[in-house]
Amino acid sequence: MTIALVTTIAELQALIREKLREQDAAGSPQSLGLVPTMGALHHGHATLARRAVAENSVVVSSVFVNPLQFGDAQDLARYPRTTETDLALLDEAGVDIMFAPSVEEMYPHGEPSIRVTAGKMGEILEGASRPGHFDGALTVVAKLLHVALPQFSLDDSAGRPAYRAYFGQKDAQQLALVQRMVADLNFPIQIIPVPIVRDEDGLATSSRNRFLSEEERTVALVLSRALRLLESRATAHEPLDIASAEALIRSAPGVELDYLEVVDPQTLAPRAENCQDTPFTGVALALVAAKVGAVRLIDNMPLG
Ligand code: AMP
C-alpha cells in the first residue's frame, strides 16, 4: 500500500508540501487534486479519485462524515463508516493521501458560529426537505478546500500549483452550490464535475444503497427509469409530461416520492419554458428524490 493516512490538518499540510516538493524535484508540473467524500466509498467515488489521479501530480481524498450537514442525529449515527476498505479503494485508485480527521480536528471549538450560507439555491429541492443541509455542506467544503490549499512553490518562476477539486454530478445541487461559492467568494480552485456513475441496472451508486433490501433495490430502479423516460421525451423534442413520470414512481410499492422536477442546470430554478405540454427544447436537468423504505435516494439526468 502506498497511500498515506493522516488525521490532522498539520500532518496533511506537511505531507502535501513534501509530495509537491518531490514532484518539483522530478521536474513535473505541480498540481493538487482534492476529492472530498464522506467515506463508505464505492465505485462512484473511485471514478472521481481516478479522474483526479489522471489529472494531478498529487491527490488527496478526504473522508469525513460532517455532522453539520445532518439534520437528523439518527441519520448521522447510522451513516456507514468503513475506513479500512475506503483506504484500500483510494490506494487502488492511486490516491496519495487519505485525510480522515476527527470531528474535533475539524471543529476544535465546537460548532462554528460563522458559516457559509447557501442562500436561495440551498433552500429548494434537497434544501426544502433538509433545512440547513447545504449550509453545513458548504461550510465543511470551504474548510476542506482551505485546509488542502497547496502553498506557493519555493521557486517563484514555477508559480502556484494548479488546484482542482472533484465533485460528482450525482449531488447536482451540491455541485451547483459549490461552483457558486467558489465563484462568489473567489476561491483559488477549479471545480471539476464528474458524471454520475451507475450500477449495471441503472441505479446511481450511493453509500446509502447498502441499506436497501434486495426487494427495495429492485423497486428503487423506478427512479432512474422515470428519469430515462423524461430523457427520451426530451431527446425526441416531445412534451415532457412530468406528471406521468411522477405517476410511474408513485405506483412503485414502498416508494414515497419527495420531488421530481425539471430545472435550469445552472440556477436550478424552474425553467421558464416548462415543456409539460409543449415540445421540449433547449437543455434542462431532471432531479428526483424519494424514500424507498427507510432510505432516501436522489438521482438526476441532464435533458436535451
Ligand atoms: P459522498 O461521500 O456521498 O458525500 O460523495 C462524495 C463525492 O462523490 C461527491 O462529490 C458525490 O457527488 C460523489 N459521488 C457519490 N456517488 C456518486 C456517483 N454515483 N457518481 C458520481 N459521483 C458520485
Coordinates of C-alpha atoms and ligand atoms in Angstrom, one line a residue:
M1 CA 0.0 0.0 0.0
T2 CA 1.5 3.4 -1.0
I3 CA -1.3 5.7 0.2
A4 CA -0.6 7.7 3.4
L5 CA -3.4 8.0 6.0
V6 CA -3.3 11.3 8.0
T7 CA -5.8 12.5 10.6
T8 CA -4.6 16.0 11.5
I9 CA -4.5 19.2 9.4
A10 CA -0.9 19.8 10.3
E11 CA 0.2 16.4 9.1
L12 CA -1.8 16.8 5.9
Q13 CA -0.3 20.2 5.1
A14 CA 3.2 18.9 5.8
L15 CA 2.7 15.9 3.6
I16 CA 1.2 17.9 0.7
R17 CA 4.2 20.2 0.8
E18 CA 6.6 17.2 0.8
K19 CA 4.8 15.4 -2.0
L20 CA 4.7 18.6 -4.1
R21 CA 8.4 19.2 -3.5
E22 CA 9.2 15.7 -4.6
Q23 CA 7.3 16.4 -7.8
D24 CA 9.1 19.7 -8.2
A25 CA 12.4 17.9 -7.9
A26 CA 11.3 15.4 -10.5
G27 CA 10.6 18.4 -12.8
S28 CA 6.9 17.5 -13.3
P29 CA 4.3 20.3 -13.3
Q30 CA 2.8 20.7 -9.9
S31 CA -0.9 20.3 -9.3
L32 CA -3.1 19.1 -6.4
G33 CA -6.3 17.3 -6.8
L34 CA -8.8 17.1 -3.9
V35 CA -11.7 14.6 -3.7
P36 CA -13.9 15.3 -0.7
T37 CA -16.1 12.4 0.5
M38 CA -17.9 11.1 3.5
G39 CA -16.4 7.6 3.1
A40 CA -18.3 4.3 2.7
L41 CA -16.7 4.5 -0.7
H42 CA -17.9 2.7 -3.8
H43 CA -17.1 2.7 -7.5
G44 CA -18.7 6.2 -8.0
H45 CA -16.1 7.6 -5.6
A46 CA -13.4 5.6 -7.3
T47 CA -14.2 7.2 -10.6
L48 CA -13.7 10.7 -9.1
A49 CA -10.5 9.5 -7.5
R50 CA -9.1 8.0 -10.7
R51 CA -10.0 11.2 -12.6
A52 CA -8.2 13.3 -10.1
V53 CA -5.1 10.9 -10.2
A54 CA -5.1 11.1 -14.0
E55 CA -5.1 15.0 -14.0
N56 CA -2.9 15.9 -11.0
S57 CA 0.6 15.2 -9.6
V58 CA -0.6 14.8 -6.1
V59 CA -4.1 13.7 -5.0
V60 CA -5.7 14.0 -1.6
S61 CA -9.1 12.4 -0.7
S62 CA -10.8 13.4 2.5
V63 CA -13.1 11.1 4.4
F64 CA -15.2 13.0 6.9
V65 CA -18.8 12.4 8.0
N66 CA -19.7 16.1 8.6
P67 CA -22.2 16.4 11.5
L68 CA -23.1 20.0 10.3
Q69 CA -24.9 18.7 7.3
F70 CA -27.1 16.2 9.1
G71 CA -30.4 17.5 10.4
D72 CA -31.2 14.1 12.0
A73 CA -28.9 12.7 14.7
Q74 CA -30.1 9.2 13.9
D75 CA -29.1 9.6 10.2
L76 CA -25.7 10.8 11.3
A77 CA -25.2 7.9 13.7
R78 CA -26.2 5.2 11.2
Y79 CA -24.1 6.7 8.3
P80 CA -21.8 3.9 7.3
R81 CA -18.1 4.2 8.4
T82 CA -15.7 1.8 6.6
T83 CA -12.2 3.3 7.0
E84 CA -10.2 0.2 6.1
T85 CA -11.9 -0.5 2.9
D86 CA -12.0 3.2 2.0
L87 CA -8.2 3.3 2.4
A88 CA -7.8 0.2 0.1
L89 CA -10.1 1.7 -2.5
L90 CA -8.3 5.0 -2.6
D91 CA -4.9 3.3 -2.7
E92 CA -6.1 1.1 -5.6
A93 CA -7.2 4.3 -7.5
G94 CA -3.7 5.8 -7.0
V95 CA -4.6 8.5 -4.4
D96 CA -1.5 9.7 -2.5
I97 CA -3.1 10.8 0.8
M98 CA -6.3 10.0 2.6
F99 CA -7.3 12.7 5.1
A100 CA -9.6 11.3 7.8
P101 CA -9.9 13.9 10.5
S102 CA -12.0 13.6 13.7
V103 CA -14.9 15.9 14.4
E104 CA -12.7 17.6 17.0
E105 CA -9.9 18.2 14.5
M106 CA -12.3 19.9 12.0
Y107 CA -14.4 21.8 14.7
P108 CA -12.0 22.3 17.6
H109 CA -14.2 25.0 19.1
G110 CA -17.4 23.0 18.7
E111 CA -20.0 24.1 16.1
P112 CA -18.6 27.0 14.1
S113 CA -20.5 30.2 14.7
I114 CA -19.5 31.6 11.3
R115 CA -20.8 29.5 8.4
V116 CA -21.3 29.7 4.7
T117 CA -24.9 30.2 3.8
A118 CA -26.2 28.6 0.7
G119 CA -28.8 31.3 0.0
K120 CA -32.0 30.7 -2.0
M121 CA -30.4 28.0 -4.1
G122 CA -29.9 26.0 -1.0
E123 CA -33.5 26.2 0.1
I124 CA -35.1 24.5 -2.8
L125 CA -35.2 20.8 -3.8
E126 CA -32.9 18.9 -1.3
G127 CA -32.7 22.0 0.8
A128 CA -36.5 22.1 1.2
S129 CA -36.5 18.6 2.7
R130 CA -33.3 19.0 4.6
P131 CA -33.2 22.5 6.1
G132 CA -29.6 23.7 6.8
H133 CA -28.1 20.8 4.9
F134 CA -26.3 22.9 2.3
D135 CA -25.1 25.5 4.8
G136 CA -23.4 22.6 6.7
A137 CA -22.1 21.0 3.5
L138 CA -20.7 24.3 2.1
T139 CA -19.1 25.1 5.4
V140 CA -17.1 21.9 5.5
V141 CA -16.3 22.1 1.8
A142 CA -14.9 25.6 2.3
K143 CA -12.8 24.3 5.3
L144 CA -11.5 21.3 3.3
L145 CA -10.6 23.5 0.3
H146 CA -8.6 25.8 2.5
V147 CA -7.0 23.0 4.5
A148 CA -5.6 21.3 1.4
L149 CA -4.7 24.5 -0.4
P150 CA -1.2 23.9 -2.0
Q151 CA 1.3 26.5 -1.0
F152 CA 3.2 28.7 -3.5
S153 CA 6.2 26.9 -4.9
L154 CA 9.5 27.8 -3.4
D155 CA 10.6 28.6 -6.9
D156 CA 8.7 31.7 -7.9
S157 CA 9.1 31.1 -11.6
A158 CA 7.1 27.9 -11.3
G159 CA 4.1 29.9 -9.9
R160 CA 1.3 28.5 -7.8
P161 CA 0.5 24.8 -8.2
A162 CA -2.8 24.2 -10.0
Y163 CA -5.5 23.3 -7.6
R164 CA -8.6 21.2 -8.5
A165 CA -11.4 19.6 -6.6
Y166 CA -13.7 16.9 -7.9
F167 CA -17.4 16.7 -7.3
G168 CA -19.9 14.2 -8.6
Q169 CA -22.9 15.2 -10.6
K170 CA -24.8 12.7 -8.5
D171 CA -25.2 15.5 -6.0
A172 CA -26.2 18.1 -8.6
Q173 CA -27.4 20.7 -6.2
Q174 CA -24.3 20.4 -4.1
L175 CA -22.1 20.7 -7.2
A176 CA -24.0 23.8 -8.4
L177 CA -23.7 25.4 -4.9
V178 CA -20.0 24.6 -4.6
Q179 CA -19.5 26.2 -8.0
R180 CA -21.4 29.2 -6.9
M181 CA -19.5 29.5 -3.6
V182 CA -16.1 29.3 -5.4
A183 CA -17.2 31.9 -8.0
D184 CA -18.9 34.3 -5.5
L185 CA -16.1 34.1 -2.9
N186 CA -13.1 33.9 -5.3
F187 CA -11.7 30.6 -4.0
P188 CA -8.5 29.9 -5.9
I189 CA -9.6 26.5 -7.2
Q190 CA -11.1 24.8 -10.2
I191 CA -14.1 22.7 -9.6
I192 CA -14.3 19.6 -11.9
P193 CA -17.7 18.0 -12.3
V194 CA -17.7 14.2 -12.8
P195 CA -20.7 12.4 -14.4
I196 CA -22.9 10.1 -12.4
V197 CA -21.7 6.5 -12.0
R198 CA -24.5 3.9 -12.1
D199 CA -24.6 0.2 -11.4
E200 CA -25.3 -2.0 -14.4
D201 CA -29.1 -2.0 -13.7
G202 CA -29.2 1.8 -13.8
L203 CA -29.3 2.6 -10.0
A204 CA -27.0 5.5 -9.2
T205 CA -24.3 4.2 -6.9
S206 CA -24.6 5.6 -3.4
S207 CA -23.3 4.9 0.1
R208 CA -26.9 4.5 1.2
N209 CA -27.7 1.7 -1.3
R210 CA -26.3 -0.8 1.2
F211 CA -29.3 -0.1 3.4
L212 CA -31.7 -1.3 0.7
S213 CA -33.1 -4.9 0.9
E214 CA -32.9 -6.8 -2.4
E215 CA -36.5 -6.1 -3.0
E216 CA -36.2 -2.4 -2.3
R217 CA -33.2 -2.2 -4.6
T218 CA -35.3 -3.6 -7.4
V219 CA -38.1 -1.2 -6.6
A220 CA -35.6 1.7 -6.5
L221 CA -34.9 1.3 -10.2
V222 CA -38.1 3.1 -10.9
L223 CA -36.2 6.4 -10.2
S224 CA -33.7 6.1 -13.0
R225 CA -36.5 4.6 -15.2
A226 CA -38.6 7.7 -14.7
L227 CA -35.6 10.0 -15.4
R228 CA -34.8 8.0 -18.6
L229 CA -38.4 8.4 -19.7
L230 CA -38.1 12.2 -19.4
E231 CA -34.7 12.0 -21.2
S232 CA -36.1 10.1 -24.1
R233 CA -39.0 12.5 -24.5
A234 CA -36.6 15.5 -24.3
T235 CA -34.3 13.9 -26.9
A236 CA -37.3 13.4 -29.2
H237 CA -38.5 17.0 -28.6
E238 CA -41.8 15.7 -27.2
P239 CA -43.7 17.3 -24.3
L240 CA -42.2 16.1 -21.0
D241 CA -45.5 15.2 -19.3
I242 CA -43.7 15.1 -15.9
A243 CA -47.0 14.0 -14.3
S244 CA -46.9 10.6 -16.0
A245 CA -43.3 10.1 -14.8
E246 CA -44.4 11.1 -11.3
A247 CA -47.2 8.6 -11.5
L248 CA -44.8 5.9 -12.6
I249 CA -42.8 6.5 -9.4
R250 CA -45.8 6.7 -7.1
S251 CA -47.1 3.4 -8.5
A252 CA -44.0 1.6 -7.2
P253 CA -44.7 -0.2 -3.9
G254 CA -42.9 1.3 -0.8
V255 CA -41.7 4.4 -2.7
E256 CA -42.5 7.8 -1.3
L257 CA -41.8 10.5 -3.9
D258 CA -40.4 13.8 -2.5
Y259 CA -39.9 15.6 -5.7
L260 CA -39.4 15.2 -9.4
E261 CA -38.5 18.5 -11.0
V262 CA -37.1 19.7 -14.3
V263 CA -34.9 22.8 -13.8
D264 CA -32.3 25.1 -15.3
P265 CA -29.0 23.2 -14.9
Q266 CA -27.1 26.3 -13.7
T267 CA -29.5 28.0 -11.4
L268 CA -31.7 25.0 -10.5
A269 CA -34.7 27.3 -10.9
P270 CA -37.8 26.0 -12.6
R271 CA -37.5 26.5 -16.3
A272 CA -39.5 29.4 -17.8
E273 CA -40.5 27.0 -20.6
N274 CA -41.6 24.0 -18.6
C275 CA -42.4 21.9 -21.7
Q276 CA -45.0 20.0 -19.8
D277 CA -47.4 20.1 -22.8
T278 CA -45.3 21.8 -25.4
P279 CA -42.4 20.2 -27.3
F280 CA -39.1 20.1 -25.3
T281 CA -36.4 22.5 -26.4
G282 CA -33.0 23.6 -25.0
V283 CA -31.3 21.9 -22.0
A284 CA -32.5 21.1 -18.5
L285 CA -31.8 18.9 -15.6
A286 CA -34.4 16.4 -14.2
L287 CA -33.9 15.8 -10.5
V288 CA -35.7 13.2 -8.3
A289 CA -35.7 12.4 -4.6
A290 CA -37.7 9.6 -2.9
K291 CA -37.7 7.4 0.1
V292 CA -37.5 3.7 -0.7
G293 CA -38.5 2.0 2.5
A294 CA -36.5 4.0 5.1
V295 CA -33.7 5.0 2.7
R296 CA -33.8 8.5 1.0
L297 CA -32.3 8.3 -2.5
I298 CA -31.6 11.1 -5.0
D299 CA -30.8 10.9 -8.8
N300 CA -30.8 13.2 -11.8
M301 CA -30.3 13.3 -15.5
P302 CA -29.4 16.0 -18.0
L303 CA -32.1 16.6 -20.6
G304 CA -31.6 17.8 -24.2
Ligands
AMP1 P1 -20.4 11.5 -0.6 O1 -19.3 10.6 0.1 O2 -21.7 10.8 -0.8 O3 -20.5 12.8 0.1 O4 -19.8 11.8 -2.0 C1 -18.6 12.3 -2.2 C2 -18.4 12.8 -3.7 O5 -18.6 11.6 -4.5 C3 -19.5 13.8 -4.0 O6 -18.9 14.8 -4.9 C4 -20.5 13.0 -4.8 O7 -21.3 13.7 -5.7 C5 -19.6 11.9 -5.5 N1 -20.4 10.8 -5.8 C6 -21.1 9.9 -4.9 N2 -21.8 9.0 -5.6 C7 -21.5 9.2 -6.9 C8 -21.9 8.6 -8.1 N3 -22.7 7.5 -8.2 N4 -21.5 9.1 -9.3 C9 -20.7 10.2 -9.3 N5 -20.2 10.8 -8.2 C10 -20.6 10.3 -7.0

